[in-house]
GROMACS .gro file of C-alpha atoms in nm:
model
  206
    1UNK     CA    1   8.553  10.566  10.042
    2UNK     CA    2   8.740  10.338   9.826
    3UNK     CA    3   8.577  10.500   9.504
    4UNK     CA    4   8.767  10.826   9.667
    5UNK     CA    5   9.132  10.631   9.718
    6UNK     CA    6   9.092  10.461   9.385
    7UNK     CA    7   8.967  10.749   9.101
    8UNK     CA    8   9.013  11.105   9.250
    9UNK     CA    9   9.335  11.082   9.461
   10UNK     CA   10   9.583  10.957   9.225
   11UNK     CA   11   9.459  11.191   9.027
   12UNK     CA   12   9.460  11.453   9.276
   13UNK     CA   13   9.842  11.347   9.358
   14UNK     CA   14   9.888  11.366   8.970
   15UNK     CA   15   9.835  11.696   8.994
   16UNK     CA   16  10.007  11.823   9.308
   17UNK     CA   17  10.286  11.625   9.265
   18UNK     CA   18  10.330  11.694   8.907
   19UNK     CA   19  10.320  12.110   8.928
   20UNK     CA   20  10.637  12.218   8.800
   21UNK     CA   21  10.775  12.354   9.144
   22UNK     CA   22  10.847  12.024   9.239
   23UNK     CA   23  11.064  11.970   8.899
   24UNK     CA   24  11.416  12.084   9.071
   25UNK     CA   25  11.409  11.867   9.341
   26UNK     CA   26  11.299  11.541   9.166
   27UNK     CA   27  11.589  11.641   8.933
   28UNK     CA   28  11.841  11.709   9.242
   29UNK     CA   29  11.735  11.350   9.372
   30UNK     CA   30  11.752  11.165   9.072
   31UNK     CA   31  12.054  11.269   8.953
   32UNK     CA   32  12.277  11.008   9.083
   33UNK     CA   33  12.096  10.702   9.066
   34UNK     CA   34  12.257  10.440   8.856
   35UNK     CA   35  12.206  10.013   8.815
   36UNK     CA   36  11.866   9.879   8.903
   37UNK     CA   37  11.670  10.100   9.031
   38UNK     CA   38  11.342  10.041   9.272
   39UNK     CA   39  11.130  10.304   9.324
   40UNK     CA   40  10.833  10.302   9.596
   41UNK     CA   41  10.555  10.496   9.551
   42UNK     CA   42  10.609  10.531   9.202
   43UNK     CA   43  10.260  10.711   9.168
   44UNK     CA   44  10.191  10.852   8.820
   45UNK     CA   45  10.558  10.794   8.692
   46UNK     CA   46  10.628  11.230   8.763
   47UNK     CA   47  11.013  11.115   8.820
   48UNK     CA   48  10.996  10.914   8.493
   49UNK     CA   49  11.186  11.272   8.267
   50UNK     CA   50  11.459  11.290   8.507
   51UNK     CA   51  11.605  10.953   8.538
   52UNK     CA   52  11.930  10.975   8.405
   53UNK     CA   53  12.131  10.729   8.163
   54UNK     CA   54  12.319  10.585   8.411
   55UNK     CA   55  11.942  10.358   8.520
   56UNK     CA   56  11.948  10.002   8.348
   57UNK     CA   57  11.602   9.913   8.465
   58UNK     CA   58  11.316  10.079   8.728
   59UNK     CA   59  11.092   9.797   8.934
   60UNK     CA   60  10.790  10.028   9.007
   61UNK     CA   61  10.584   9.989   9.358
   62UNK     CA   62  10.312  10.141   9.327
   63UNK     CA   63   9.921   9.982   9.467
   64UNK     CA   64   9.682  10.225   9.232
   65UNK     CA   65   9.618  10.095   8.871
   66UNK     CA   66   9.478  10.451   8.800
   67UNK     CA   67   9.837  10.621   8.879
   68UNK     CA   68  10.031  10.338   8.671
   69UNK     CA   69   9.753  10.405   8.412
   70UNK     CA   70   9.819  10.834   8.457
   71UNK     CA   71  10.188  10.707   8.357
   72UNK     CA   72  10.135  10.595   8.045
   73UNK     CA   73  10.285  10.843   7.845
   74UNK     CA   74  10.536  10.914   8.068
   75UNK     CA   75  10.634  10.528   8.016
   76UNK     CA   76  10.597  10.578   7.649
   77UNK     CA   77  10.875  10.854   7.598
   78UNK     CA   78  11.137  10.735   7.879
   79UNK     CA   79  11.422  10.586   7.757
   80UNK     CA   80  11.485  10.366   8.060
   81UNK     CA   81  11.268  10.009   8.109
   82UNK     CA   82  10.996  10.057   8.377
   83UNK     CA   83  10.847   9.770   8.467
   84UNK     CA   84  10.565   9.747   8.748
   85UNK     CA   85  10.665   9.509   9.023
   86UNK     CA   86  10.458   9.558   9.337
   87UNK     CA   87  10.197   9.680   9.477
   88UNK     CA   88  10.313   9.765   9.889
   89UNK     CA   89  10.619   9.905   9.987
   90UNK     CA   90  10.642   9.736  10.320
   91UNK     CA   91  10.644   9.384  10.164
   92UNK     CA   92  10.828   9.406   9.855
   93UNK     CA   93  10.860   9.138   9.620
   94UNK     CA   94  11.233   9.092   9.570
   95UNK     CA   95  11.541   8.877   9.711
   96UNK     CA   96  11.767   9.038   9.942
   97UNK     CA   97  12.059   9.236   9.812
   98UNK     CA   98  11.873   9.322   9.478
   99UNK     CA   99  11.874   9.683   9.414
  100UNK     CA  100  12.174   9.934   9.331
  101UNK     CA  101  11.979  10.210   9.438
  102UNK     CA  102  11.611  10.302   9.539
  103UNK     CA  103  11.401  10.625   9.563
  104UNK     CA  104  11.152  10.748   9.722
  105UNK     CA  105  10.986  11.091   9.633
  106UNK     CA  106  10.643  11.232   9.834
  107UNK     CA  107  10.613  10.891   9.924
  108UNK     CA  108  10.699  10.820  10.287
  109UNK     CA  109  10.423  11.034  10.464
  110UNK     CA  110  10.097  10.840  10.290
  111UNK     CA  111  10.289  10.476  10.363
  112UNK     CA  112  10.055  10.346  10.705
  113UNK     CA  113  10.389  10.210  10.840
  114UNK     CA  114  10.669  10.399  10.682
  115UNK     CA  115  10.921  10.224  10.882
  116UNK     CA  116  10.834   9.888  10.773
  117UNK     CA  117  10.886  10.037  10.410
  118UNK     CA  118  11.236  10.148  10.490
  119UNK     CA  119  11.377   9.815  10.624
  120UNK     CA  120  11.196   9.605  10.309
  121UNK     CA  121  11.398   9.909  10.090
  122UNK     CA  122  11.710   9.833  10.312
  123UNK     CA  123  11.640   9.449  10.240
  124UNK     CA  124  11.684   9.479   9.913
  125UNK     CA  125  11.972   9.744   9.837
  126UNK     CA  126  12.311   9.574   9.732
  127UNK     CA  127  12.606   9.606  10.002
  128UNK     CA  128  12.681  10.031   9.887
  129UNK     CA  129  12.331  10.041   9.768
  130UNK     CA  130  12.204  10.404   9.834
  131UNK     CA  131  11.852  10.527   9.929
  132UNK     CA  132  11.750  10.830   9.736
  133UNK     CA  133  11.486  11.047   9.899
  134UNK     CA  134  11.285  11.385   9.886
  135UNK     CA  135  10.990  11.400  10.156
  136UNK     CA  136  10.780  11.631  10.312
  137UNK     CA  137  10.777  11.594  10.686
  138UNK     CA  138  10.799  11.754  10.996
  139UNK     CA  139  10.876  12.129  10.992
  140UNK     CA  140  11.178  12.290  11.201
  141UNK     CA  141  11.002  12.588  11.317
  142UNK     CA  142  10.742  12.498  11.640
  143UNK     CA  143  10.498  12.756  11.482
  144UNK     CA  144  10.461  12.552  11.190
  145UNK     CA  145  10.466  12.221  11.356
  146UNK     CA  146  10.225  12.368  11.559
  147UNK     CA  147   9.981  12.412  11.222
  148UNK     CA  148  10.073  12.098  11.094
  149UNK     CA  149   9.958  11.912  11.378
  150UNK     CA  150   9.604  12.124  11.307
  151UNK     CA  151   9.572  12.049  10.979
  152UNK     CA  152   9.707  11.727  10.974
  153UNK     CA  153   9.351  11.502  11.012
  154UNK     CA  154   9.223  11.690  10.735
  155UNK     CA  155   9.537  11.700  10.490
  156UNK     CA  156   9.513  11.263  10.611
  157UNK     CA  157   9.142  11.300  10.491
  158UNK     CA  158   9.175  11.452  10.165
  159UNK     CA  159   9.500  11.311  10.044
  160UNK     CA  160   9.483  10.924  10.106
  161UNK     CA  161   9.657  10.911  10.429
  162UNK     CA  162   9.944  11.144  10.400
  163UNK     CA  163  10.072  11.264  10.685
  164UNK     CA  164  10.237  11.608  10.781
  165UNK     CA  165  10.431  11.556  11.101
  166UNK     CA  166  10.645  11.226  11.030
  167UNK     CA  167  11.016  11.264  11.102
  168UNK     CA  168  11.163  11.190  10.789
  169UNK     CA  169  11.526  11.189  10.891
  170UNK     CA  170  11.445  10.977  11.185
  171UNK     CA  171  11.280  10.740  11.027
  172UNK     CA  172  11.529  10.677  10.785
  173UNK     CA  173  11.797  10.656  11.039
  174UNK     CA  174  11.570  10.420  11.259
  175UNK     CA  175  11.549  10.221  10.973
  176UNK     CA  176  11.940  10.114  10.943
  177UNK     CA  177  12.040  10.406  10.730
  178UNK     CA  178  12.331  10.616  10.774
  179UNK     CA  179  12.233  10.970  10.591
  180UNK     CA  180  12.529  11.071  10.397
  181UNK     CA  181  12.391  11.385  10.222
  182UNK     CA  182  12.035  11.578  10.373
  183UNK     CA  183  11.928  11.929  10.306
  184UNK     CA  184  11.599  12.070  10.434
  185UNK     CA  185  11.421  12.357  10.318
  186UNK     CA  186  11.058  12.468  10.291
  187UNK     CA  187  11.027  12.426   9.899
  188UNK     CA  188  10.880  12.763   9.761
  189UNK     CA  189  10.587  12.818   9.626
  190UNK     CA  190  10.398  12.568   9.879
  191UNK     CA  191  10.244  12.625  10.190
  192UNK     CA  192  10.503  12.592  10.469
  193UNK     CA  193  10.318  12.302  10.655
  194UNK     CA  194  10.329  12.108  10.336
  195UNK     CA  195  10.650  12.264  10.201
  196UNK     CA  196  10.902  12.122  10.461
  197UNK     CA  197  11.125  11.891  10.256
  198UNK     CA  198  11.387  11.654  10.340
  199UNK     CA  199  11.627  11.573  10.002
  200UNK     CA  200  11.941  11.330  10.048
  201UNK     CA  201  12.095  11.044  10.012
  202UNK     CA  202  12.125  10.731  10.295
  203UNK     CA  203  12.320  10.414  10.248
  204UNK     CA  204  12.235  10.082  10.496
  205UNK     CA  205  12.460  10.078  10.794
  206UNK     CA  206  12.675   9.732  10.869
   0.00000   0.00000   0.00000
């Protein structure tokens, strides 16, 4: 089993992730960060082309050696430093107050306790820091919910733990986040019970 989480799925999310039907929302998401950035779940490094100037540095979460290794030449070509700096979202390895921004793309439904992940990313964001996210989640139509809930043991099987029915708005807000910006739409091209994305923007409340 751990041959399975360790060689084929990063490379399997490599793939998946990286088909160029995801390419306009990782640009919509990214377009605003700015400052030091931390990004969990940083996978193979498939945001890496559409961080914009306005990122000093990246500290990269991310627990598979074979996605940082995928990265490589993503790393290679990107003009902004991008630096690997932990290994588990829900314990991250920074002081409080840290961050100008964070983001999280595809990331929140394989996390075993995505909560957890939220408050160590609401830890570590400056006063005004924003969370930047784009997740698959829940669906808003019962029929499809109704699928996902089918198909969710064997999409958790196959694809390292990644769930279909999490609650991505809810989570965030459960986490201490106020969500300023959120549009959801079933992203085309993709099965609707893996399609049903969540894009926005959520700053810590208090």
């Amino acid at each position: 089993m751990r041959f399975y989480e360790d060689h084929i799925v990063p490379r399997l999310v490599n793939a998946t992730c990286g088909m160029s039907l995801t390419e306009p929302s990782r640009k919509r998401v990214c377009a605003d960060l700015h400052g030091r950035v931390v990004e969990i779940g940083f996978g193979s490094g498939l945001n890496v082309p559409f961080y914009p100037d306005s990122i000093d540095s990246v500290s990269a979460v991310e627990p598979a050696d074979l996605g940082w290794k995928l990265a490589g030449t993503r790393l290679a070509a990107s003009p902004v430093p991008v630096e690997r700096s932990g290994l588990d979202g829900q314990s991250l390895p920074f002081p409080d107050n840290t961050f100008d921004a964070a983001l999280s793309t595809w990331t929140m439904c394989t996390i075993p306790d995505a909560g957890a992940a939220l408050r160590e990313v609401r830890r570590v964001l400056k006063p005004g820091g924003t969370l930047h996210f784009v997740e698959h989640g829940l669906a808003p139509d019962e029929k499809v919910r109704r699928w996902q809930h089918r198909f969710e043991p064997i999409q958790k099987a196959v694809a390292g733990g990644c769930h279909l029915t999490r609650k991505i708005p809810t989570l965030v807000q459960t986490a201490g986040f106020e969500i300023r910006d959120l549009d959801t739409f079933y992203q085309k091209g993709v099965p609707k019970i893996m399609g049903a994305l969540s894009l926005g923007v959520a700053r810590p409340v208090g």
